[in-house]
mmCIF file of C-alpha atoms in Angstrom:
data_model
loop_
_atom_site.group_PDB
_atom_site.id
_atom_site.type_symbol
_atom_site.label_atom_id
_atom_site.label_comp_id
_atom_site.label_asym_id
_atom_site.label_seq_id
_atom_site.Cartn_x
_atom_site.Cartn_y
_atom_site.Cartn_z
ATOM 1 C CA UNK A 1 12.246 16.675 -11.333
ATOM 2 C CA UNK A 2 10.471 16.283 -14.681
ATOM 3 C CA UNK A 3 6.706 15.855 -14.871
ATOM 4 C CA UNK A 4 5.242 12.519 -15.928
ATOM 5 C CA UNK A 5 1.867 11.947 -17.579
ATOM 6 C CA UNK A 6 -0.059 9.192 -15.814
ATOM 7 C CA UNK A 7 -3.277 7.228 -16.149
ATOM 8 C CA UNK A 8 -5.606 5.770 -13.538
ATOM 9 C CA UNK A 9 -6.937 2.355 -14.574
ATOM 10 C CA UNK A 10 -9.974 1.534 -12.427
ATOM 11 C CA UNK A 11 -10.680 5.191 -11.730
ATOM 12 C CA UNK A 12 -14.288 4.742 -10.550
ATOM 13 C CA UNK A 13 -13.602 2.435 -7.572
ATOM 14 C CA UNK A 14 -12.736 3.631 -4.078
ATOM 15 C CA UNK A 15 -8.967 3.288 -4.548
ATOM 16 C CA UNK A 16 -9.200 4.870 -7.997
ATOM 17 C CA UNK A 17 -11.084 7.799 -6.468
ATOM 18 C CA UNK A 18 -8.368 8.149 -3.842
ATOM 19 C CA UNK A 19 -5.738 8.137 -6.616
ATOM 20 C CA UNK A 20 -7.526 11.030 -8.324
ATOM 21 C CA UNK A 21 -7.398 13.166 -5.168
ATOM 22 C CA UNK A 22 -3.757 12.349 -4.414
ATOM 23 C CA UNK A 23 -2.720 13.172 -7.981
ATOM 24 C CA UNK A 24 -4.822 16.332 -8.355
ATOM 25 C CA UNK A 25 -1.944 18.656 -7.448
ATOM 26 C CA UNK A 26 0.987 16.247 -7.468
ATOM 27 C CA UNK A 27 4.309 17.982 -8.186
ATOM 28 C CA UNK A 28 5.633 15.196 -10.450
ATOM 29 C CA UNK A 29 2.566 13.420 -11.883
ATOM 30 C CA UNK A 30 -0.099 14.824 -14.217
ATOM 31 C CA UNK A 31 -3.234 12.756 -14.912
ATOM 32 C CA UNK A 32 -3.867 12.573 -18.663
ATOM 33 C CA UNK A 33 -5.981 9.400 -18.908
ATOM 34 C CA UNK A 34 -8.784 7.793 -16.902
ATOM 35 C CA UNK A 35 -10.047 4.297 -17.631
ATOM 36 C CA UNK A 36 -12.516 1.798 -16.203
ATOM 37 C CA UNK A 37 -14.909 -0.909 -17.359
ATOM 38 C CA UNK A 38 -16.841 -0.704 -20.664
ATOM 39 C CA UNK A 39 -19.992 0.419 -18.800
ATOM 40 C CA UNK A 40 -18.180 3.589 -17.686
ATOM 41 C CA UNK A 41 -16.359 4.224 -20.961
ATOM 42 C CA UNK A 42 -17.500 7.254 -22.939
ATOM 43 C CA UNK A 43 -18.881 9.070 -19.881
ATOM 44 C CA UNK A 44 -17.312 11.989 -18.092
ATOM 45 C CA UNK A 45 -15.569 11.021 -14.860
ATOM 46 C CA UNK A 46 -18.207 12.774 -12.736
ATOM 47 C CA UNK A 47 -21.017 10.939 -14.569
ATOM 48 C CA UNK A 48 -19.229 7.575 -14.490
ATOM 49 C CA UNK A 49 -18.729 7.801 -10.714
ATOM 50 C CA UNK A 50 -22.068 9.467 -9.966
ATOM 51 C CA UNK A 51 -23.415 8.548 -6.541
ATOM 52 C CA UNK A 52 -20.553 6.064 -6.002
ATOM 53 C CA UNK A 53 -18.186 8.911 -5.095
ATOM 54 C CA UNK A 54 -17.073 7.933 -1.563
ATOM 55 C CA UNK A 55 -14.452 10.563 -0.749
ATOM 56 C CA UNK A 56 -14.946 13.479 1.649
ATOM 57 C CA UNK A 57 -13.474 15.914 -0.894
ATOM 58 C CA UNK A 58 -15.149 16.628 -4.234
ATOM 59 C CA UNK A 59 -14.065 15.139 -7.546
ATOM 60 C CA UNK A 60 -10.962 17.008 -8.763
ATOM 61 C CA UNK A 61 -12.072 19.801 -11.080
ATOM 62 C CA UNK A 62 -9.327 19.052 -13.589
ATOM 63 C CA UNK A 63 -10.632 15.474 -14.008
ATOM 64 C CA UNK A 64 -14.401 15.843 -13.557
ATOM 65 C CA UNK A 65 -15.077 16.369 -17.282
ATOM 66 C CA UNK A 66 -12.398 14.007 -18.600
ATOM 67 C CA UNK A 67 -13.859 11.182 -20.692
ATOM 68 C CA UNK A 68 -13.343 7.754 -19.171
ATOM 69 C CA UNK A 69 -11.869 5.205 -21.554
ATOM 70 C CA UNK A 70 -12.254 1.429 -21.740
ATOM 71 C CA UNK A 71 -9.319 -0.055 -19.774
ATOM 72 C CA UNK A 72 -8.991 -2.947 -22.242
ATOM 73 C CA UNK A 73 -10.529 -1.741 -25.488
ATOM 74 C CA UNK A 74 -8.753 1.621 -25.529
ATOM 75 C CA UNK A 75 -5.314 0.419 -24.419
ATOM 76 C CA UNK A 76 -3.536 1.716 -27.534
ATOM 77 C CA UNK A 77 -4.897 5.219 -26.982
ATOM 78 C CA UNK A 78 -4.259 5.163 -23.235
ATOM 79 C CA UNK A 79 -0.603 4.160 -23.515
ATOM 80 C CA UNK A 80 -0.038 6.884 -26.127
ATOM 81 C CA UNK A 81 -1.128 9.501 -23.573
ATOM 82 C CA UNK A 82 0.885 8.402 -20.536
ATOM 83 C CA UNK A 83 4.351 7.582 -19.227
ATOM 84 C CA UNK A 84 2.918 4.973 -16.821
ATOM 85 C CA UNK A 85 -0.375 3.944 -15.198
ATOM 86 C CA UNK A 86 -1.723 3.283 -11.736
ATOM 87 C CA UNK A 87 -3.951 0.204 -11.696
ATOM 88 C CA UNK A 88 -6.764 -0.459 -9.188
ATOM 89 C CA UNK A 89 -9.319 -2.564 -11.022
ATOM 90 C CA UNK A 90 -12.042 -4.826 -9.653
ATOM 91 C CA UNK A 91 -11.654 -7.987 -11.728
ATOM 92 C CA UNK A 92 -10.776 -11.662 -11.301
ATOM 93 C CA UNK A 93 -7.104 -12.286 -10.540
ATOM 94 C CA UNK A 94 -6.304 -13.998 -13.825
ATOM 95 C CA UNK A 95 -7.962 -11.115 -15.704
ATOM 96 C CA UNK A 96 -5.929 -8.575 -13.715
ATOM 97 C CA UNK A 97 -2.684 -10.449 -14.422
ATOM 98 C CA UNK A 98 -3.488 -10.464 -18.135
ATOM 99 C CA UNK A 99 -4.488 -6.783 -18.165
ATOM 100 C CA UNK A 100 -1.382 -5.599 -16.325
ATOM 101 C CA UNK A 101 0.927 -7.670 -18.531
ATOM 102 C CA UNK A 102 -0.844 -6.266 -21.594
ATOM 103 C CA UNK A 103 -0.010 -2.719 -20.509
ATOM 104 C CA UNK A 104 3.578 -3.686 -19.677
ATOM 105 C CA UNK A 105 4.003 -5.332 -23.088
ATOM 106 C CA UNK A 106 2.718 -2.121 -24.670
ATOM 107 C CA UNK A 107 5.817 -0.536 -23.024
ATOM 108 C CA UNK A 108 3.710 1.137 -20.343
ATOM 109 C CA UNK A 109 4.914 0.605 -16.746
ATOM 110 C CA UNK A 110 2.192 -0.414 -14.287
ATOM 111 C CA UNK A 111 2.124 0.605 -10.617
ATOM 112 C CA UNK A 112 -0.506 -1.720 -9.222
ATOM 113 C CA UNK A 113 -2.696 -1.645 -6.153
ATOM 114 C CA UNK A 114 -3.993 -5.123 -7.008
ATOM 115 C CA UNK A 115 -2.904 -8.400 -5.419
ATOM 116 C CA UNK A 116 -2.780 -10.480 -8.614
ATOM 117 C CA UNK A 117 0.989 -10.138 -9.218
ATOM 118 C CA UNK A 118 2.182 -10.025 -5.592
ATOM 119 C CA UNK A 119 3.285 -13.648 -5.802
ATOM 120 C CA UNK A 120 5.066 -13.280 -9.160
ATOM 121 C CA UNK A 121 8.772 -13.839 -8.467
ATOM 122 C CA UNK A 122 10.139 -11.042 -10.662
ATOM 123 C CA UNK A 123 7.475 -8.447 -9.799
ATOM 124 C CA UNK A 124 8.711 -6.180 -6.993
ATOM 125 C CA UNK A 125 6.314 -5.524 -4.114
ATOM 126 C CA UNK A 126 7.679 -2.370 -2.579
ATOM 127 C CA UNK A 127 7.257 -0.339 0.586
ATOM 128 C CA UNK A 128 9.804 2.422 -0.161
ATOM 129 C CA UNK A 129 11.019 2.688 3.430
ATOM 130 C CA UNK A 130 11.634 -1.070 3.654
ATOM 131 C CA UNK A 131 12.774 -2.693 0.413
ATOM 132 C CA UNK A 132 13.559 -0.030 -2.197
ATOM 133 C CA UNK A 133 16.380 -2.252 -3.479
ATOM 134 C CA UNK A 134 13.810 -4.696 -4.903
ATOM 135 C CA UNK A 135 13.612 -2.412 -7.949
ATOM 136 C CA UNK A 136 16.726 -4.338 -9.048
ATOM 137 C CA UNK A 137 14.497 -7.223 -10.198
ATOM 138 C CA UNK A 138 12.772 -5.080 -12.841
ATOM 139 C CA UNK A 139 15.545 -5.700 -15.376
ATOM 140 C CA UNK A 140 14.905 -9.463 -15.185
ATOM 141 C CA UNK A 141 11.148 -8.942 -15.475
ATOM 142 C CA UNK A 142 11.615 -6.848 -18.603
ATOM 143 C CA UNK A 143 13.695 -9.650 -20.141
ATOM 144 C CA UNK A 144 10.904 -12.145 -19.411
ATOM 145 C CA UNK A 145 8.237 -9.858 -20.849
ATOM 146 C CA UNK A 146 10.373 -8.859 -23.823
ATOM 147 C CA UNK A 147 10.034 -5.155 -23.047
ATOM 148 C CA UNK A 148 12.420 -2.199 -22.926
ATOM 149 C CA UNK A 149 10.365 0.126 -20.730
ATOM 150 C CA UNK A 150 7.274 -1.803 -19.608
ATOM 151 C CA UNK A 151 7.120 -3.611 -16.260
ATOM 152 C CA UNK A 152 4.810 -4.192 -13.284
ATOM 153 C CA UNK A 153 5.419 -3.148 -9.682
ATOM 154 C CA UNK A 154 2.902 -3.775 -6.906
ATOM 155 C CA UNK A 155 2.184 -2.559 -3.393
ATOM 156 C CA UNK A 156 1.617 -4.986 -0.540
ATOM 157 C CA UNK A 157 -1.606 -5.765 1.296
ATOM 158 C CA UNK A 158 -3.036 -2.799 3.190
ATOM 159 C CA UNK A 159 -3.093 -4.537 6.588
ATOM 160 C CA UNK A 160 0.689 -5.150 6.477
ATOM 161 C CA UNK A 161 1.367 -1.431 6.343
ATOM 162 C CA UNK A 162 0.721 -1.018 10.065
ATOM 163 C CA UNK A 163 2.850 -3.754 11.643
ATOM 164 C CA UNK A 164 5.565 -4.618 9.095
ATOM 165 C CA UNK A 165 7.042 -1.080 9.247
ATOM 166 C CA UNK A 166 7.065 -1.322 13.055
ATOM 167 C CA UNK A 167 8.915 -4.652 12.996
ATOM 168 C CA UNK A 168 11.354 -3.685 10.254
ATOM 169 C CA UNK A 169 13.809 -1.597 12.361
ATOM 170 C CA UNK A 170 14.119 -4.600 14.714
ATOM 171 C CA UNK A 171 14.800 -7.293 12.118
ATOM 172 C CA UNK A 172 18.571 -7.298 12.656
ATOM 173 C CA UNK A 173 17.893 -8.631 16.171
ATOM 174 C CA UNK A 174 16.451 -11.816 14.718
ATOM 175 C CA UNK A 175 12.664 -11.642 15.068
ATOM 176 C CA UNK A 176 11.655 -15.299 15.246
ATOM 177 C CA UNK A 177 7.869 -15.304 15.512
ATOM 178 C CA UNK A 178 5.015 -12.833 15.127
ATOM 179 C CA UNK A 179 1.326 -12.968 15.985
ATOM 180 C CA UNK A 180 -0.717 -10.167 14.399
ATOM 181 C CA UNK A 181 -4.431 -9.593 14.931
ATOM 182 C CA UNK A 182 -5.735 -6.926 12.562
ATOM 183 C CA UNK A 183 -8.890 -4.869 12.985
ATOM 184 C CA UNK A 184 -9.633 -3.581 9.512
ATOM 185 C CA UNK A 185 -11.736 -0.648 8.344
ATOM 186 C CA UNK A 186 -14.648 -1.040 5.963
ATOM 187 C CA UNK A 187 -13.033 1.135 3.275
ATOM 188 C CA UNK A 188 -10.651 -1.790 2.799
ATOM 189 C CA UNK A 189 -13.622 -3.623 1.333
ATOM 190 C CA UNK A 190 -14.539 -0.611 -0.791
ATOM 191 C CA UNK A 191 -17.473 0.127 1.520
ATOM 192 C CA UNK A 192 -18.977 3.024 3.451
ATOM 193 C CA UNK A 193 -21.444 2.778 6.322
ATOM 194 C CA UNK A 194 -24.226 3.587 3.813
ATOM 195 C CA UNK A 195 -23.294 0.664 1.563
ATOM 196 C CA UNK A 196 -22.353 -1.744 4.384
ATOM 197 C CA UNK A 197 -25.100 -1.405 7.036
ATOM 198 C CA UNK A 198 -24.504 -4.921 8.384
ATOM 199 C CA UNK A 199 -21.197 -3.812 9.903
ATOM 200 C CA UNK A 200 -22.849 -1.270 12.207
ATOM 201 C CA UNK A 201 -22.751 -2.501 15.831
ATOM 202 C CA UNK A 202 -20.919 -5.573 14.574
ATOM 203 C CA UNK A 203 -17.542 -7.258 14.057
ATOM 204 C CA UNK A 204 -17.051 -9.785 11.253
ATOM 205 C CA UNK A 205 -14.279 -12.304 12.096
ATOM 206 C CA UNK A 206 -13.339 -13.212 8.518
ATOM 207 C CA UNK A 207 -11.927 -11.362 5.501
ATOM 208 C CA UNK A 208 -11.421 -13.663 2.539
ATOM 209 C CA UNK A 209 -7.759 -14.317 1.679
ATOM 210 C CA UNK A 210 -6.501 -11.724 4.114
ATOM 211 C CA UNK A 211 -4.806 -13.990 6.642
ATOM 212 C CA UNK A 212 -2.845 -15.838 3.960
ATOM 213 C CA UNK A 213 -1.568 -12.485 2.631
ATOM 214 C CA UNK A 214 -0.658 -11.324 6.138
ATOM 215 C CA UNK A 215 1.307 -14.517 6.799
ATOM 216 C CA UNK A 216 3.247 -14.627 3.515
ATOM 217 C CA UNK A 217 3.638 -11.157 2.014
ATOM 218 C CA UNK A 218 5.999 -9.797 4.711
ATOM 219 C CA UNK A 219 8.461 -12.548 3.792
ATOM 220 C CA UNK A 220 8.602 -11.212 0.236
ATOM 221 C CA UNK A 221 9.144 -7.660 1.519
ATOM 222 C CA UNK A 222 12.051 -8.937 3.635
ATOM 223 C CA UNK A 223 13.405 -11.156 0.849
ATOM 224 C CA UNK A 224 16.381 -10.597 -1.463
ATOM 225 C CA UNK A 225 16.829 -10.274 -5.215
ATOM 226 C CA UNK A 226 18.818 -13.281 -6.405
ATOM 227 C CA UNK A 227 19.149 -14.697 -9.916
ATOM 228 C CA UNK A 228 16.504 -12.458 -11.443
ATOM 229 C CA UNK A 229 13.813 -13.146 -8.872
ATOM 230 C CA UNK A 230 12.846 -12.244 -5.318
ATOM 231 C CA UNK A 231 13.661 -15.028 -2.872
ATOM 232 C CA UNK A 232 11.445 -14.779 0.195
ATOM 233 C CA UNK A 233 12.899 -14.500 3.673
ATOM 234 C CA UNK A 234 12.512 -17.650 5.784
ATOM 235 C CA UNK A 235 11.836 -15.834 9.063
ATOM 236 C CA UNK A 236 10.023 -14.720 11.080
ATOM 237 C CA UNK A 237 7.233 -17.227 11.394
ATOM 238 C CA UNK A 238 4.016 -15.186 11.144
ATOM 239 C CA UNK A 239 0.464 -16.097 12.097
ATOM 240 C CA UNK A 240 -2.463 -13.700 11.866
ATOM 241 C CA UNK A 241 -6.157 -13.205 12.396
ATOM 242 C CA UNK A 242 -8.031 -10.521 10.464
ATOM 243 C CA UNK A 243 -11.332 -8.970 11.518
ATOM 244 C CA UNK A 244 -13.573 -6.378 9.838
ATOM 245 C CA UNK A 245 -14.636 -3.705 12.330
ATOM 246 C CA UNK A 246 -17.064 -0.729 12.172
ATOM 247 C CA UNK A 247 -14.414 1.907 11.391
ATOM 248 C CA UNK A 248 -14.485 4.016 8.227
ATOM 249 C CA UNK A 249 -10.702 4.275 7.636
ATOM 250 C CA UNK A 250 -7.641 2.964 9.457
ATOM 251 C CA UNK A 251 -6.386 -0.575 10.051
ATOM 252 C CA UNK A 252 -5.297 -1.330 13.610
ATOM 253 C CA UNK A 253 -3.144 -4.310 14.600
ATOM 254 C CA UNK A 254 -2.336 -5.950 17.918
ATOM 255 C CA UNK A 255 1.108 -7.477 17.503
ATOM 256 C CA UNK A 256 3.114 -9.972 19.598
ATOM 257 C CA UNK A 257 6.715 -10.871 18.749
ATOM 258 C CA UNK A 258 9.842 -12.630 19.984
ATOM 259 C CA UNK A 259 13.456 -12.049 19.014
ATOM 260 C CA UNK A 260 16.854 -13.762 19.337
ATOM 261 C CA UNK A 261 18.528 -10.657 20.734
ATOM 262 C CA UNK A 262 16.082 -9.079 23.129
ATOM 263 C CA UNK A 263 16.268 -5.296 23.217
ATOM 264 C CA UNK A 264 14.988 -3.160 26.076
ATOM 265 C CA UNK A 265 11.725 -1.308 25.670
ATOM 266 C CA UNK A 266 13.656 1.969 25.524
ATOM 267 C CA UNK A 267 15.942 0.644 22.780
ATOM 268 C CA UNK A 268 12.960 -0.456 20.659
ATOM 269 C CA UNK A 269 11.224 2.915 20.967
ATOM 270 C CA UNK A 270 14.478 4.693 20.119
ATOM 271 C CA UNK A 271 14.804 2.631 16.944
ATOM 272 C CA UNK A 272 11.234 3.452 15.956
ATOM 273 C CA UNK A 273 11.567 7.181 16.541
ATOM 274 C CA UNK A 274 14.899 7.463 14.704
ATOM 275 C CA UNK A 275 14.063 5.200 11.762
ATOM 276 C CA UNK A 276 14.366 6.652 8.269
ATOM 277 C CA UNK A 277 14.153 4.780 5.004
ATOM 278 C CA UNK A 278 14.954 5.618 1.374
ATOM 279 C CA UNK A 279 11.635 7.488 1.041
ATOM 280 C CA UNK A 280 12.775 9.986 3.681
ATOM 281 C CA UNK A 281 16.392 10.097 2.507
ATOM 282 C CA UNK A 282 15.302 10.838 -1.070
ATOM 283 C CA UNK A 283 12.716 13.356 0.195
ATOM 284 C CA UNK A 284 9.950 11.868 -1.960
ATOM 285 C CA UNK A 285 6.940 14.222 -2.135
ATOM 286 C CA UNK A 286 4.472 11.852 -0.451
ATOM 287 C CA UNK A 287 6.878 10.516 2.180
ATOM 288 C CA UNK A 288 6.127 11.317 5.828
ATOM 289 C CA UNK A 289 8.878 13.282 7.529
ATOM 290 C CA UNK A 290 8.544 10.985 10.571
ATOM 291 C CA UNK A 291 7.589 7.507 9.345
ATOM 292 C CA UNK A 292 7.025 5.823 12.727
ATOM 293 C CA UNK A 293 5.347 7.723 15.576
ATOM 294 C CA UNK A 294 5.309 6.286 19.100
ATOM 295 C CA UNK A 295 2.569 7.367 21.506
ATOM 296 C CA UNK A 296 3.209 7.132 25.241
ATOM 297 C CA UNK A 297 -0.479 7.450 26.175
ATOM 298 C CA UNK A 298 -2.173 4.165 27.076
ATOM 299 C CA UNK A 299 -5.195 4.881 24.869
ATOM 300 C CA UNK A 300 -3.316 5.605 21.614
ATOM 301 C CA UNK A 301 -3.123 5.151 18.719
ATOM 302 C CA UNK A 302 -6.796 5.529 17.793
ATOM 303 C CA UNK A 303 -8.125 5.360 14.240
ATOM 304 C CA UNK A 304 -10.302 8.445 14.609
ATOM 305 C CA UNK A 305 -7.506 10.555 16.093
ATOM 306 C CA UNK A 306 -4.352 9.291 14.397
ATOM 307 C CA UNK A 307 -5.087 7.853 10.946
ATOM 308 C CA UNK A 308 -4.484 11.208 9.184
ATOM 309 C CA UNK A 309 -1.032 11.650 10.747
ATOM 310 C CA UNK A 310 1.423 13.072 8.173
ATOM 311 C CA UNK A 311 -1.317 13.149 5.514
ATOM 312 C CA UNK A 312 -2.206 9.553 6.319
ATOM 313 C CA UNK A 313 1.252 8.286 5.344
ATOM 314 C CA UNK A 314 2.767 7.707 8.808
ATOM 315 C CA UNK A 315 2.457 4.638 11.026
ATOM 316 C CA UNK A 316 1.341 5.105 14.643
ATOM 317 C CA UNK A 317 2.542 2.762 17.404
ATOM 318 C CA UNK A 318 1.701 2.504 21.092
ATOM 319 C CA UNK A 319 1.370 0.272 24.169
ATOM 320 C CA UNK A 320 4.748 -1.462 23.833
ATOM 321 C CA UNK A 321 5.146 -3.807 26.810
ATOM 322 C CA UNK A 322 6.548 -7.193 27.749
ATOM 323 C CA UNK A 323 4.358 -10.256 27.242
ATOM 324 C CA UNK A 324 4.056 -13.567 29.091
ATOM 325 C CA UNK A 325 4.084 -15.725 25.919
ATOM 326 C CA UNK A 326 6.166 -13.570 23.555
ATOM 327 C CA UNK A 327 8.940 -11.083 24.289
ATOM 328 C CA UNK A 328 6.865 -7.977 23.564
ATOM 329 C CA UNK A 329 3.493 -6.766 22.337
ATOM 330 C CA UNK A 330 2.293 -3.455 20.903
ATOM 331 C CA UNK A 331 -0.576 -1.821 19.009
ATOM 332 C CA UNK A 332 -0.165 -0.029 15.681
ATOM 333 C CA UNK A 333 -2.269 1.803 13.102
ATOM 334 C CA UNK A 334 -2.071 2.993 9.506
ATOM 335 C CA UNK A 335 -4.527 4.634 7.117
ATOM 336 C CA UNK A 336 -5.545 1.811 4.826
ATOM 337 C CA UNK A 337 -6.540 3.773 1.700
ATOM 338 C CA UNK A 338 -3.644 6.239 2.014
ATOM 339 C CA UNK A 339 -0.485 4.501 3.297
ATOM 340 C CA UNK A 340 -2.114 1.110 2.700
ATOM 341 C CA UNK A 341 -3.437 1.597 -0.820
ATOM 342 C CA UNK A 342 -3.357 4.595 -3.171
ATOM 343 C CA UNK A 343 -0.893 6.672 -1.127
ATOM 344 C CA UNK A 344 1.515 3.764 -0.836
ATOM 345 C CA UNK A 345 1.326 3.224 -4.602
ATOM 346 C CA UNK A 346 1.961 6.919 -5.310
ATOM 347 C CA UNK A 347 4.965 6.835 -2.967
ATOM 348 C CA UNK A 348 6.278 3.735 -4.765
ATOM 349 C CA UNK A 349 5.821 5.508 -8.113
ATOM 350 C CA UNK A 350 7.817 8.458 -6.767
ATOM 351 C CA UNK A 351 10.635 6.076 -5.860
ATOM 352 C CA UNK A 352 10.540 4.517 -9.336
ATOM 353 C CA UNK A 353 10.501 7.971 -10.945
ATOM 354 C CA UNK A 354 13.466 9.110 -8.857
ATOM 355 C CA UNK A 355 15.379 6.002 -9.956
ATOM 356 C CA UNK A 356 14.575 6.699 -13.625
ATOM 357 C CA UNK A 357 12.333 3.709 -14.364
ATOM 358 C CA UNK A 358 9.754 5.785 -16.283
ATOM 359 C CA UNK A 359 12.292 7.492 -18.557
#
């Protein structure tokens, strides 16, 4: 596989920091550009981040002294240095949409961690194990943008990455309704316990915009490409409740679901354990060997014990049992800044690279 030069737009934020660590020794991707807001531009990466560095590992040595560029003002220079960019900026949605389209129109593909384009009909929102075929819509997007190479692809909301993968191998049995209660780590808000003291000994029962994303985004993942756009699936009916909990990393979900063709508990677990998607079949570098792990212990999965499973890219499931209101219920977990954010975007970029979209 050839090596691609990549940029990280929004490199100083928590997801941008995670991108830097994941790309430090990546076999396919080589970081050649870092960019952020004008207040960080002109500084070395280590000086621009300073005390905001929130990762357990140190700043990558090969990036520490790189000069951070202005994500908007230096776009011409940035695109000349890279084959594509990862984008994880902290801006208003309309500003993000404009910024990402600007890069795409400069013939620079954008792999985005942001939510701004998730609702755009010809922008694929990809979990490589679930809907790799949605890359087919990129041709139509390029026609709309008037580009030959440039396009935008986005990853889905981090909380979906725990329960949507668990439901996916069961979709052919006609899942009709889903109730998902998510218990989301503070890193999902870009926080640590030092910067978010009010979460200690506390649970906050509201995360702005999160429930709407949890209800709607899975339907795009399960949709189909038709007529140059992604047409959302019409089922299942999903309702959710999203809470912020005092956990550093790892989003947990309690999930209830019903289906037209009811499988046995043993059949469901067998489907989970044996499930492989395109990410595994293509042997993408960041793909977990075993995507879905089922725990038989009553007290698993746990964020502290299981979030790092398969380098944080696997999904952990447990406590599958019948329910009095729905057919079944279970608990699941994924690492929100790895599988749910930067890691999921890197895996999506690997899929796009394998399919030749950066060439």
